[in-house]
Amino acid sequence: MTNPTARYLLRRVGLAVGVLWAAYTVSYVVLYLLPGDAVETMASGGLDGEPLGPAEMAALRARYGLDQPILVQYGKALWAALGGDFGVSVQNGQDVLSAMGDALPSTLALAGTALVLAVLLGTGLAIVATCTRSRWLRQALLSLPSLAVSLPVFLIGLLLVQAFSFGLGWFPSVGAKGPSALVLPAVTLALPLGAQVAQVLAASLDRALDEPYVTTARAKGVGRVGIHLGHALRNAALPALTVVGLLVGQLLAGTVVVETVFTRPGIGRLTVSAVSYQDIPLVQGIVVFAAAVFVAANLLVDLVYPLLDPRIAQGATR
Amino acid sequence: MTELLIHETAARPTTATVSPTREPRAVRLRRAGRFALTRPGLVLSSLVVVLVVVSAFAPGLLAPADPLLGVPADKLQAPSAAHWFGTDYLGRDLYTRVVHGAALSLQATVIAVAVALVLGGLIGLLAGFVGRWVDEALMRFVDVLLAIPPLLLSLALITALGYGTLNIALAVGVASASSFARVMRSETMRVRRSTYVEAARSVGTRWWVSLARHVLPNAARPVLVLAVLEFGLAVLAVSSLSFLGYGVPPPAPEWGGLVAEGRNYLATSWWVCTMPGLTIAATVLAVNRISRALDGEWGRSR
């Protein structure tokens, strides 16, 4: 039993490392090779600033090691990145990793709350929609997710601000002071994600409810809610769990817009300023970080799979 | 391109159902009428998309005024009969600006979807048709693209390419190519194994001829349905990037940019960012509804 599971885990971890390396390479190609001359891009002082002179550019080039052959540059950069060194931010010379570290706690609070909220909302909606006997309520509930994914995230945020900050005055509209400032951004971020969880879970619950074991349980006299929570949900959870893993990537991307709307400090705002300034090392650090979070989340999901469905670990050794 | 897609709501199913007994014209028309009448949402969605397309190609028809010219005395007026969407902080009519902004936003969206379709389609076609290590290598590459959140990949591309509507479009297109690659690959693999492709090969058809004549036309349909669905996502992605300020510089209207402009007046004038925002939402909802109809609803309705 331990053998197939161990092999399954090892395979997953190996895959994750491979994807991470490839993500680094893709971001390297996009950011350092695509612009033609990365130094010129960085030295232009961003899209709004003053350009540097040729002497300063040569100094910059030497400092970033960009006067060497591409493969040597790439090798050195990759080696440094392995040691956690993504270079320094062009904006203020701060180390990329420490700049991201400063911004991380605020984003972590936002993203974590939003993820929990999204899972709760999505699961709740899917269960109520598939459990209810009223056709009308089911239709109404199931049409909510497709509405939520059609709204731009910034519009959701701005509408919430209008209603709950300026209208009712319950929550602050900007900033990050105290837990009450976390509510609106977290809800904004959670709504589209929760909608996707709801869509997938409702579909897989419907499928699970058609299975013979549900008929058996019903014949034994198990109640509607009992069947739902005790039998169908666990079997229907796998696809929903996969989606949650995939949503973690969207979560980080979502913070870019949400933190801008609510003027919250964090990774998202850092990204916006880095892109505006064409701060290539910082942008690369953030992209690789996002890929790492995504890969880690999906690895975690892969590790939880065998707990929910032992057949998966067995099948992986085929 | 959108226009083409709308027409296809009505036109494509007839080509898809070329059965031995083709329905007579009158029957088909009546069926189409019934199909539309029982789906008011679909009719409304088509209408919204037609309006958006008209405002993109001929904004003068819907809003004859100049979108850049404001009457300072009329600034920040609430929606009324004279100004349907209200006015902004310079007294410019928001309805006019939204209508004229459709051109840039739609242009970016169409380019984005086209880039994604061609790039992803080619990758998928190649991977599915050639198979073996080419398939393996290309699909690993697509997996990596999926690991980087699309918005962040777009932002990285914008960092490299710079601001502007075209760059936004390219960035969104490249970032969403992976889903096209996957669908195209699976469709190509399905078609490649079918009898008629085998027959074509056995009579000595060259591989590129059978690829262009047999595989591509038969694998294209699900990819086109996906294109309509991606169109809605691309509208969202493009407007997000333009909301963040990477689109055209201010005086020119662009949907996401209009919402961003209204942020500062949120407390007093809700309409300045809500009206353009709702326009984006209505467009996306309409496109999604149409893509659902294309995705087999017509075929199932008989």
Coordinates of C-alpha atoms in Angstrom, one line a residue:
Chain A
M1 CA 0.0 0.0 0.0
T2 CA 2.7 2.5 0.9
N3 CA 4.7 1.7 -2.2
P4 CA 2.2 2.9 -4.8
T5 CA 1.3 5.9 -2.7
A6 CA 5.0 6.8 -2.3
R7 CA 5.6 6.4 -6.0
Y8 CA 2.5 8.5 -6.7
L9 CA 3.8 11.3 -4.4
L10 CA 7.3 11.2 -5.9
R11 CA 5.9 11.4 -9.5
R12 CA 3.7 14.4 -8.5
V13 CA 6.6 16.3 -6.8
G14 CA 8.9 15.7 -9.8
L15 CA 6.2 17.0 -12.1
A16 CA 5.8 20.1 -10.0
V17 CA 9.5 20.9 -10.0
G18 CA 9.6 20.5 -13.8
V19 CA 6.6 22.9 -14.3
L20 CA 8.2 25.4 -12.0
W21 CA 11.5 25.3 -13.9
A22 CA 9.6 25.7 -17.2
A23 CA 7.6 28.6 -15.8
Y24 CA 10.8 30.4 -14.8
T25 CA 12.1 29.8 -18.3
V26 CA 9.0 31.1 -20.0
S27 CA 9.0 34.2 -17.8
Y28 CA 12.7 34.7 -18.6
V29 CA 12.1 34.5 -22.3
V30 CA 9.1 36.8 -22.2
L31 CA 10.7 39.5 -19.9
Y32 CA 14.4 39.4 -20.9
L33 CA 14.5 38.2 -24.5
L34 CA 11.2 39.5 -26.0
P35 CA 11.8 43.3 -25.5
G36 CA 15.0 43.0 -27.5
D37 CA 17.1 44.9 -25.0
A38 CA 16.0 44.5 -21.4
V39 CA 18.4 47.2 -20.2
E40 CA 16.9 49.7 -22.6
T41 CA 13.5 48.8 -21.3
M42 CA 14.4 49.1 -17.7
A43 CA 16.6 52.2 -18.2
S44 CA 13.8 54.1 -20.0
G45 CA 12.6 54.8 -16.4
G46 CA 9.3 53.1 -17.0
L47 CA 6.6 54.1 -19.4
D48 CA 6.2 57.5 -17.8
G49 CA 9.7 58.4 -16.8
E50 CA 13.0 59.9 -18.1
P51 CA 15.4 57.8 -20.0
L52 CA 19.1 57.3 -18.9
G53 CA 22.2 58.2 -20.8
P54 CA 24.4 55.7 -22.7
A55 CA 27.2 55.5 -20.0
E56 CA 24.6 54.7 -17.3
M57 CA 23.1 52.1 -19.6
A58 CA 26.5 50.4 -20.0
A59 CA 27.0 50.4 -16.3
L60 CA 23.5 48.9 -15.8
R61 CA 24.2 46.3 -18.4
A62 CA 27.4 45.2 -16.7
R63 CA 25.7 45.2 -13.3
Y64 CA 22.9 42.9 -14.4
G65 CA 25.3 40.8 -16.4
L66 CA 23.4 41.5 -19.6
D67 CA 26.5 42.0 -21.7
Q68 CA 27.2 38.3 -21.7
P69 CA 25.8 35.6 -24.1
I70 CA 22.2 34.8 -23.6
L71 CA 22.7 31.2 -22.4
V72 CA 25.3 32.3 -19.9
Q73 CA 22.9 35.0 -18.6
Y74 CA 20.1 32.5 -18.4
G75 CA 22.3 29.9 -16.6
K76 CA 23.5 32.5 -14.1
A77 CA 20.0 33.9 -13.5
L78 CA 18.5 30.4 -13.0
W79 CA 21.3 29.5 -10.6
A80 CA 20.8 32.7 -8.6
A81 CA 17.0 32.2 -8.6
L82 CA 17.5 28.7 -7.2
G83 CA 19.3 30.4 -4.3
G84 CA 16.4 32.8 -3.9
D85 CA 18.0 35.7 -5.6
F86 CA 15.8 37.2 -8.3
G87 CA 17.9 40.4 -8.6
V88 CA 17.0 43.8 -7.3
S89 CA 14.0 46.0 -8.2
V90 CA 14.8 48.7 -10.8
Q91 CA 12.5 51.2 -9.0
N92 CA 14.4 51.5 -5.7
G93 CA 17.2 48.9 -5.7
Q94 CA 15.4 46.8 -3.1
D95 CA 15.9 43.0 -3.2
V96 CA 13.0 41.5 -5.2
L97 CA 12.4 38.7 -2.6
S98 CA 12.3 41.2 0.3
A99 CA 10.0 43.6 -1.7
M100 CA 7.6 40.7 -2.2
G101 CA 8.0 39.6 1.4
D102 CA 7.0 43.0 2.6
A103 CA 3.8 42.9 0.5
L104 CA 2.9 39.3 1.2
P105 CA 1.2 39.3 4.6
S106 CA -1.6 41.7 3.5
T107 CA -2.2 39.7 0.3
L108 CA -2.1 36.5 2.2
A109 CA -4.8 37.6 4.5
L110 CA -6.9 38.8 1.6
A111 CA -6.4 35.7 -0.6
G112 CA -6.8 33.3 2.3
T113 CA -10.1 34.8 3.4
A114 CA -11.3 35.0 -0.1
L115 CA -10.5 31.3 -0.8
V116 CA -12.3 30.1 2.3
L117 CA -15.2 32.3 1.5
A118 CA -15.3 31.1 -2.1
V119 CA -15.3 27.4 -1.1
L120 CA -18.0 28.0 1.5
L121 CA -20.2 30.1 -0.9
G122 CA -19.7 27.7 -3.7
T123 CA -20.4 24.5 -1.7
G124 CA -23.4 26.0 0.0
L125 CA -25.0 27.2 -3.2
A126 CA -24.3 23.9 -5.0
I127 CA -25.8 21.8 -2.1
V128 CA -28.9 24.0 -1.7
A129 CA -29.5 24.1 -5.4
T130 CA -29.2 20.3 -5.9
C131 CA -31.0 19.5 -2.6
T132 CA -34.1 21.7 -3.0
R133 CA -37.3 20.3 -4.4
S134 CA -38.4 23.6 -5.9
R135 CA -37.6 23.7 -9.6
W136 CA -37.8 27.5 -9.5
L137 CA -35.3 27.9 -6.7
R138 CA -33.0 25.5 -8.3
Q139 CA -33.1 27.4 -11.6
A140 CA -32.6 30.7 -9.9
L141 CA -29.7 29.5 -7.8
L142 CA -27.9 27.7 -10.7
S143 CA -28.1 30.9 -12.9
L144 CA -26.3 32.9 -10.2
P145 CA -22.8 31.5 -11.0
S146 CA -22.9 32.3 -14.7
L147 CA -23.9 35.8 -13.8
A148 CA -21.1 36.2 -11.3
V149 CA -18.4 35.0 -13.8
S150 CA -19.7 37.4 -16.4
L151 CA -19.2 40.5 -14.2
P152 CA -15.8 42.2 -14.4
V153 CA -14.1 41.8 -11.0
F154 CA -13.5 45.6 -10.7
L155 CA -17.2 46.2 -11.3
I156 CA -18.2 43.8 -8.5
G157 CA -15.8 45.7 -6.2
L158 CA -17.1 49.1 -7.2
L159 CA -20.7 48.1 -6.8
L160 CA -20.0 46.7 -3.3
V161 CA -18.2 49.9 -2.4
Q162 CA -21.2 51.9 -3.5
A163 CA -23.7 49.8 -1.6
F164 CA -21.8 49.0 1.6
S165 CA -19.3 51.9 2.0
F166 CA -21.0 54.9 0.6
G167 CA -24.6 53.7 0.9
L168 CA -24.8 51.9 4.2
G169 CA -21.4 53.0 5.6
W170 CA -20.7 49.5 7.1
F171 CA -17.2 49.0 5.7
P172 CA -14.4 51.3 4.7
S173 CA -13.9 51.7 0.9
V174 CA -10.1 51.9 0.9
G175 CA -7.1 50.9 2.9
A176 CA -6.2 47.8 5.0
K177 CA -6.8 48.9 8.6
G178 CA -8.4 46.3 10.7
P179 CA -10.6 43.3 9.8
S180 CA -13.5 45.4 8.6
A181 CA -11.4 46.7 5.7
L182 CA -10.9 43.1 4.6
V183 CA -14.5 42.2 4.2
L184 CA -15.3 44.0 0.9
P185 CA -12.1 43.0 -0.9
A186 CA -12.4 39.4 0.2
V187 CA -16.0 39.2 -1.0
T188 CA -15.1 40.8 -4.3
L189 CA -12.4 38.3 -4.9
A190 CA -14.5 35.4 -3.6
L191 CA -17.6 35.9 -5.7
P192 CA -16.3 34.8 -9.2
L193 CA -14.2 32.0 -7.7
G194 CA -17.1 30.7 -5.6
A195 CA -19.3 30.8 -8.7
Q196 CA -16.9 28.4 -10.4
V197 CA -16.8 26.1 -7.5
A198 CA -20.6 26.1 -7.4
Q199 CA -20.9 25.3 -11.1
V200 CA -18.5 22.3 -10.9
L201 CA -19.8 21.0 -7.6
A202 CA -23.5 21.3 -8.7
A203 CA -22.8 19.3 -11.9
S204 CA -20.8 16.6 -10.2
L205 CA -23.4 16.4 -7.3
D206 CA -26.1 15.9 -10.0
R207 CA -24.0 13.1 -11.5
A208 CA -23.3 11.5 -8.1
L209 CA -27.1 11.5 -7.3
D210 CA -27.8 9.4 -10.3
E211 CA -25.5 6.6 -9.1
P212 CA -26.8 3.3 -7.9
Y213 CA -25.5 3.7 -4.3
V214 CA -27.8 6.7 -3.9
T215 CA -30.8 4.5 -4.9
T216 CA -29.6 1.9 -2.4
A217 CA -29.3 4.5 0.4
R218 CA -32.7 5.9 -0.5
A219 CA -34.2 2.4 -0.4
K220 CA -32.7 1.9 3.0
G221 CA -34.6 5.0 4.2
V222 CA -31.8 7.6 4.4
G223 CA -33.2 11.1 4.2
R224 CA -32.6 13.6 1.4
V225 CA -30.1 15.6 3.4
G226 CA -28.4 12.5 4.7
I227 CA -27.8 11.2 1.2
H228 CA -26.5 14.5 0.1
L229 CA -24.0 15.1 2.9
G230 CA -23.2 11.5 3.8
H231 CA -23.0 9.9 0.4
A232 CA -23.0 12.1 -2.6
L233 CA -20.9 15.0 -1.4
R234 CA -17.7 13.0 -0.8
N235 CA -18.0 11.4 -4.2
A236 CA -18.7 14.6 -5.9
A237 CA -15.9 16.5 -4.1
L238 CA -13.1 15.4 -6.4
P239 CA -13.8 17.6 -9.5
A240 CA -14.6 20.5 -7.1
L241 CA -11.3 20.0 -5.4
T242 CA -9.5 20.1 -8.7
V243 CA -11.2 23.4 -9.5
V244 CA -10.2 24.8 -6.2
G245 CA -6.6 23.9 -7.0
L246 CA -6.8 25.7 -10.3
L247 CA -8.6 28.7 -8.8
V248 CA -5.5 29.5 -6.6
G249 CA -3.8 30.8 -9.7
Q250 CA -6.8 33.1 -10.4
L251 CA -6.8 34.2 -6.8
L252 CA -3.4 35.7 -7.1
A253 CA -4.2 37.3 -10.4
G254 CA -7.5 38.6 -8.9
T255 CA -5.6 40.4 -6.1
V256 CA -4.0 42.6 -8.8
V257 CA -7.4 44.1 -9.7
V258 CA -9.0 43.9 -6.2
E259 CA -6.1 45.6 -4.5
T260 CA -6.2 48.4 -7.1
V261 CA -9.9 48.9 -6.6
F262 CA -9.6 49.1 -2.8
T263 CA -6.2 50.8 -2.7
R264 CA -4.9 48.0 -0.5
P265 CA -1.1 47.4 -0.2
G266 CA 0.0 43.9 -1.3
I267 CA 1.5 41.8 -4.1
G268 CA -1.2 42.9 -6.5
R269 CA -0.4 46.6 -6.1
L270 CA 3.3 45.8 -6.2
T271 CA 2.6 44.1 -9.6
V272 CA 0.8 47.1 -11.0
S273 CA 3.6 49.4 -10.0
A274 CA 6.2 47.0 -11.3
V275 CA 4.5 46.7 -14.7
S276 CA 4.1 50.5 -15.0
Y277 CA 7.7 51.0 -14.2
Q278 CA 8.8 48.0 -16.5
D279 CA 10.6 46.7 -13.4
I280 CA 11.6 43.4 -15.1
P281 CA 13.3 41.6 -12.1
L282 CA 10.3 42.4 -9.9
V283 CA 7.7 41.3 -12.5
Q284 CA 9.6 38.1 -13.0
G285 CA 9.8 37.4 -9.3
I286 CA 6.0 37.9 -9.0
V287 CA 5.3 35.7 -12.0
V288 CA 7.5 32.9 -10.7
F289 CA 6.0 33.3 -7.3
A290 CA 2.5 32.9 -8.7
A291 CA 3.5 29.8 -10.6
A292 CA 5.1 28.4 -7.5
V293 CA 1.9 29.0 -5.5
F294 CA -0.2 27.5 -8.2
V295 CA 2.1 24.4 -8.5
A296 CA 2.2 24.0 -4.7
A297 CA -1.6 24.3 -4.4
N298 CA -2.1 21.7 -7.1
L299 CA 0.5 19.5 -5.5
L300 CA -1.5 19.7 -2.3
V301 CA -4.7 18.8 -4.1
D302 CA -2.9 15.8 -5.7
L303 CA -1.8 14.7 -2.2
V304 CA -5.4 15.0 -0.9
Y305 CA -6.9 13.0 -3.8
P306 CA -5.8 9.6 -2.5
L307 CA -7.3 10.4 0.9
L308 CA -10.7 11.0 -0.8
D309 CA -10.4 8.2 -3.3
P310 CA -7.8 5.5 -2.6
R311 CA -8.2 4.1 -6.2
I312 CA -6.2 7.1 -7.5
A313 CA -2.9 6.1 -5.8
Q314 CA -3.4 2.5 -7.0
G315 CA -4.1 3.6 -10.6
A316 CA -1.1 6.0 -10.7
T317 CA 1.4 3.1 -10.8
R318 CA -0.1 1.6 -13.9
Chain B
M1 CA -15.8 38.6 -36.8
T2 CA -18.5 38.9 -34.3
E3 CA -21.0 39.6 -37.0
L4 CA -20.0 36.4 -38.7
L5 CA -20.4 34.5 -35.5
I6 CA -23.9 35.9 -34.9
H7 CA -25.0 34.9 -38.3
E8 CA -23.7 31.5 -37.6
T9 CA -26.1 31.1 -34.7
A10 CA -28.7 30.6 -37.5
A11 CA -26.6 29.4 -40.3
R12 CA -24.1 26.9 -39.0
P13 CA -26.5 24.2 -37.6
T14 CA -27.9 23.8 -41.1
T15 CA -24.5 22.9 -42.5
A16 CA -23.8 20.7 -39.5
T17 CA -27.0 18.7 -40.0
V18 CA -26.5 17.9 -43.7
S19 CA -28.5 14.7 -43.4
P20 CA -29.9 12.6 -46.3
T21 CA -33.3 14.1 -45.7
R22 CA -32.7 17.8 -45.6
E23 CA -35.5 19.8 -44.0
P24 CA -37.5 22.0 -46.4
R25 CA -36.9 25.7 -46.1
A26 CA -40.3 26.5 -44.6
V27 CA -39.9 23.9 -41.9
R28 CA -36.4 25.2 -41.0
L29 CA -37.7 28.8 -40.8
R30 CA -40.6 27.8 -38.6
R31 CA -38.2 25.8 -36.4
A32 CA -35.8 28.7 -36.1
G33 CA -38.8 31.0 -35.2
R34 CA -39.9 28.6 -32.5
F35 CA -36.4 28.2 -31.3
A36 CA -36.0 32.0 -30.9
L37 CA -39.5 32.6 -29.4
T38 CA -39.0 30.1 -26.6
R39 CA -35.6 31.8 -25.8
P40 CA -36.2 35.5 -25.2
G41 CA -32.8 35.7 -23.4
L42 CA -31.1 34.5 -26.6
V43 CA -32.9 37.1 -28.7
L44 CA -32.0 39.8 -26.2
S45 CA -28.4 38.6 -26.2
S46 CA -28.2 38.7 -30.0
L47 CA -29.6 42.2 -29.9
V48 CA -27.0 43.4 -27.4
V49 CA -24.2 41.9 -29.5
V50 CA -25.6 43.5 -32.7
L51 CA -25.7 46.9 -30.9
V52 CA -22.1 46.5 -29.7
V53 CA -20.9 45.6 -33.2
V54 CA -22.8 48.5 -34.7
S55 CA -21.3 50.9 -32.1
A56 CA -17.8 49.5 -32.9
F57 CA -18.1 49.9 -36.7
A58 CA -20.4 52.9 -37.0
P59 CA -20.6 54.7 -33.6
G60 CA -22.1 57.8 -35.3
L61 CA -25.3 55.9 -36.0
L62 CA -26.0 55.4 -32.3
A63 CA -24.3 58.4 -30.8
P64 CA -23.7 61.3 -33.2
A65 CA -22.0 63.6 -30.7
D66 CA -18.3 64.0 -30.2
P67 CA -17.1 61.7 -27.4
L68 CA -14.1 64.0 -26.5
L69 CA -16.2 67.2 -26.3
G70 CA -17.8 68.1 -23.0
V71 CA -19.9 70.9 -21.7
P72 CA -18.3 71.8 -18.4
A73 CA -21.5 73.4 -17.1
D74 CA -23.2 69.9 -17.4
K75 CA -20.6 68.0 -15.5
L76 CA -21.5 65.0 -13.3
Q77 CA -25.2 64.9 -14.2
A78 CA -27.2 61.9 -13.3
P79 CA -28.7 59.7 -16.1
S80 CA -31.7 61.5 -17.7
A81 CA -33.5 61.7 -21.0
A82 CA -30.8 64.1 -22.4
H83 CA -27.9 62.0 -21.1
W84 CA -28.9 58.3 -20.9
F85 CA -25.8 57.3 -18.9
G86 CA -25.2 60.7 -17.3
T87 CA -22.1 62.9 -17.8
D88 CA -18.6 62.7 -16.4
Y89 CA -16.4 65.2 -14.6
L90 CA -15.8 67.2 -17.8
G91 CA -19.4 67.2 -18.8
R92 CA -18.9 64.7 -21.6
D93 CA -21.9 62.5 -22.4
L94 CA -21.1 59.0 -21.0
Y95 CA -23.4 57.2 -23.4
T96 CA -21.5 58.7 -26.3
R97 CA -18.2 57.7 -24.8
V98 CA -19.3 54.2 -24.1
V99 CA -20.6 53.8 -27.7
H100 CA -17.4 55.2 -29.2
G101 CA -15.3 53.2 -26.7
A102 CA -16.7 50.0 -28.1
A103 CA -14.5 50.3 -31.2
L104 CA -11.2 50.0 -29.3
S105 CA -12.4 47.5 -26.8
L106 CA -14.0 45.2 -29.4
Q107 CA -10.9 45.6 -31.7
A108 CA -8.7 44.5 -28.8
T109 CA -11.0 41.6 -28.0
V110 CA -11.2 40.4 -31.6
I111 CA -7.4 40.5 -32.0
A112 CA -6.9 38.7 -28.7
V113 CA -9.3 35.9 -29.7
A114 CA -7.8 35.7 -33.2
V115 CA -4.3 35.4 -31.8
A116 CA -5.4 32.8 -29.3
L117 CA -7.3 30.9 -32.0
V118 CA -4.4 30.8 -34.5
L119 CA -1.6 30.2 -32.0
G120 CA -3.5 27.7 -29.9
G121 CA -5.1 26.1 -33.0
L122 CA -1.8 25.6 -34.7
I123 CA -0.1 24.1 -31.6
G124 CA -3.1 21.8 -31.1
L125 CA -3.3 20.8 -34.7
L126 CA 0.4 20.0 -34.8
A127 CA 0.4 18.1 -31.5
G128 CA -2.7 16.1 -32.4
F129 CA -1.7 15.3 -36.0
V130 CA 1.9 14.5 -35.6
G131 CA 1.7 12.8 -32.2
R132 CA 4.6 11.1 -30.5
W133 CA 7.3 13.4 -29.0
V134 CA 6.0 16.5 -30.8
D135 CA 2.7 16.0 -29.0
E136 CA 4.4 15.4 -25.7
A137 CA 6.7 18.5 -26.0
L138 CA 3.9 20.9 -27.1
M139 CA 1.5 19.7 -24.5
R140 CA 4.1 20.1 -21.7
F141 CA 4.6 23.6 -22.9
V142 CA 0.9 24.3 -22.8
D143 CA 0.8 22.9 -19.2
V144 CA 3.4 25.4 -18.2
L145 CA 1.4 28.2 -19.7
L146 CA -1.6 27.0 -17.6
A147 CA 0.6 27.2 -14.5
I148 CA 1.1 31.0 -14.9
P149 CA -2.2 32.8 -14.2
P150 CA -3.3 34.3 -17.5
L151 CA -3.5 37.9 -16.1
L152 CA 0.0 37.7 -14.8
L153 CA 1.3 36.3 -18.1
S154 CA -0.5 39.2 -19.8
L155 CA 1.1 41.6 -17.4
A156 CA 4.6 40.1 -18.1
L157 CA 4.0 40.5 -21.8
I158 CA 2.9 44.1 -21.3
T159 CA 6.0 44.8 -19.3
A160 CA 8.0 43.6 -22.3
L161 CA 5.9 45.1 -25.0
G162 CA 4.7 48.4 -23.5
Y163 CA 1.3 50.0 -23.2
G164 CA -1.4 50.3 -25.8
T165 CA -4.6 48.6 -27.0
L166 CA -2.7 46.3 -29.5
N167 CA -0.3 45.2 -26.9
I168 CA -3.1 44.4 -24.5
A169 CA -4.8 42.4 -27.2
L170 CA -1.6 40.4 -28.0
A171 CA -1.0 39.8 -24.3
V172 CA -4.5 38.5 -23.7
G173 CA -4.4 36.4 -26.8
V174 CA -1.1 34.7 -26.0
A175 CA -2.2 34.1 -22.4
S176 CA -5.4 32.3 -23.5
A177 CA -4.0 30.3 -26.3
S178 CA -3.6 27.2 -24.2
S179 CA -7.2 26.2 -23.9
F180 CA -7.5 26.4 -27.7
A181 CA -4.5 24.2 -28.1
R182 CA -6.0 21.5 -25.8
V183 CA -9.4 21.4 -27.6
M184 CA -7.8 21.5 -31.0
R185 CA -5.5 18.7 -30.1
S186 CA -8.3 16.4 -28.8
E187 CA -10.5 17.1 -31.8
T188 CA -7.6 16.5 -34.2
M189 CA -6.8 13.2 -32.6
R190 CA -10.5 12.2 -32.8
V191 CA -10.8 13.1 -36.5
R192 CA -7.4 11.6 -37.4
R193 CA -8.5 8.2 -36.3
S194 CA -11.8 8.3 -38.4
T195 CA -12.4 6.1 -41.4
Y196 CA -12.4 8.9 -44.0
V197 CA -9.0 10.1 -43.0
E198 CA -7.7 6.6 -43.2
A199 CA -9.4 6.2 -46.6
A200 CA -7.8 9.4 -47.8
R201 CA -4.4 8.2 -46.7
S202 CA -4.9 4.8 -48.4
V203 CA -5.6 6.4 -51.8
G204 CA -2.4 8.3 -51.5
T205 CA -3.5 11.7 -50.4
R206 CA -0.5 13.7 -49.1
W207 CA -0.5 14.4 -45.4
W208 CA -0.9 18.2 -45.7
V209 CA -3.8 17.8 -48.1
S210 CA -5.6 15.5 -45.8
L211 CA -4.8 17.8 -42.9
A212 CA -6.3 20.9 -44.7
R213 CA -9.2 19.1 -46.4
H214 CA -10.3 16.6 -43.9
V215 CA -8.9 17.1 -40.4
L216 CA -9.1 20.9 -40.1
P217 CA -12.8 21.4 -41.3
N218 CA -14.0 18.6 -39.1
A219 CA -12.1 19.5 -36.0
A220 CA -12.9 23.2 -36.3
R221 CA -16.4 23.3 -34.9
P222 CA -15.8 22.8 -31.2
V223 CA -12.9 25.2 -31.5
L224 CA -15.1 27.9 -33.0
V225 CA -17.7 27.4 -30.2
L226 CA -14.8 27.8 -27.7
A227 CA -13.8 31.0 -29.6
V228 CA -17.2 32.5 -28.8
L229 CA -16.9 31.5 -25.2
E230 CA -13.3 32.9 -25.1
F231 CA -14.7 36.1 -26.6
G232 CA -16.5 36.8 -23.4
L233 CA -13.5 36.0 -21.3
A234 CA -11.3 38.2 -23.6
V235 CA -13.7 41.1 -23.1
L236 CA -13.2 40.7 -19.3
A237 CA -9.4 40.4 -19.6
V238 CA -9.0 43.3 -22.0
S239 CA -11.2 45.6 -19.9
S240 CA -9.3 44.5 -16.7
L241 CA -6.0 45.5 -18.3
S242 CA -7.5 48.8 -19.5
F243 CA -9.0 49.4 -16.1
L244 CA -5.5 49.0 -14.6
G245 CA -4.4 51.7 -17.0
Y246 CA -2.4 49.8 -19.6
G247 CA -4.7 50.7 -22.6
V248 CA -4.9 53.9 -24.6
P249 CA -3.9 57.1 -22.9
P250 CA -6.9 59.0 -21.3
P251 CA -8.8 61.2 -23.7
A252 CA -9.7 58.3 -26.0
P253 CA -12.6 56.2 -24.5
E254 CA -12.1 52.5 -23.8
W255 CA -14.5 50.5 -21.6
G256 CA -12.2 49.5 -18.8
G257 CA -10.5 53.0 -18.8
L258 CA -14.0 54.6 -18.5
V259 CA -14.7 52.6 -15.3
A260 CA -11.2 53.6 -13.9
E261 CA -11.9 57.3 -14.7
G262 CA -15.2 57.1 -12.7
R263 CA -13.5 55.7 -9.6
N264 CA -12.7 59.1 -8.2
Y265 CA -16.3 60.2 -8.4
L266 CA -17.7 57.0 -6.9
A267 CA -19.0 58.6 -3.7
T268 CA -21.0 61.2 -5.4
S269 CA -21.7 60.1 -8.9
W270 CA -22.4 56.3 -9.1
W271 CA -23.2 56.3 -12.8
V272 CA -19.7 57.4 -14.0
C273 CA -18.2 54.0 -13.5
T274 CA -21.3 51.8 -13.1
M275 CA -22.7 52.5 -16.6
P276 CA -19.6 51.5 -18.6
G277 CA -19.1 48.6 -16.2
L278 CA -22.7 47.3 -16.8
T279 CA -22.1 47.7 -20.5
I280 CA -19.1 45.3 -20.2
A281 CA -21.1 42.9 -18.1
A282 CA -24.1 43.0 -20.5
T283 CA -21.7 42.2 -23.5
V284 CA -20.1 39.3 -21.7
L285 CA -23.4 37.9 -20.5
A286 CA -24.8 38.1 -24.1
V287 CA -21.8 36.5 -25.6
N288 CA -21.9 33.7 -23.1
R289 CA -25.6 33.1 -23.7
I290 CA -24.9 32.8 -27.5
S291 CA -22.0 30.5 -27.0
R292 CA -24.2 28.2 -24.9
A293 CA -26.8 28.2 -27.8
L294 CA -24.1 27.4 -30.3
D295 CA -22.8 24.6 -28.1
G296 CA -25.5 22.2 -29.1
E297 CA -28.7 23.8 -27.8
W298 CA -30.0 24.1 -31.4
G299 CA -29.1 20.5 -32.2
R300 CA -30.9 19.2 -29.1
S301 CA -34.0 21.3 -29.7
R302 CA -35.4 19.2 -32.5

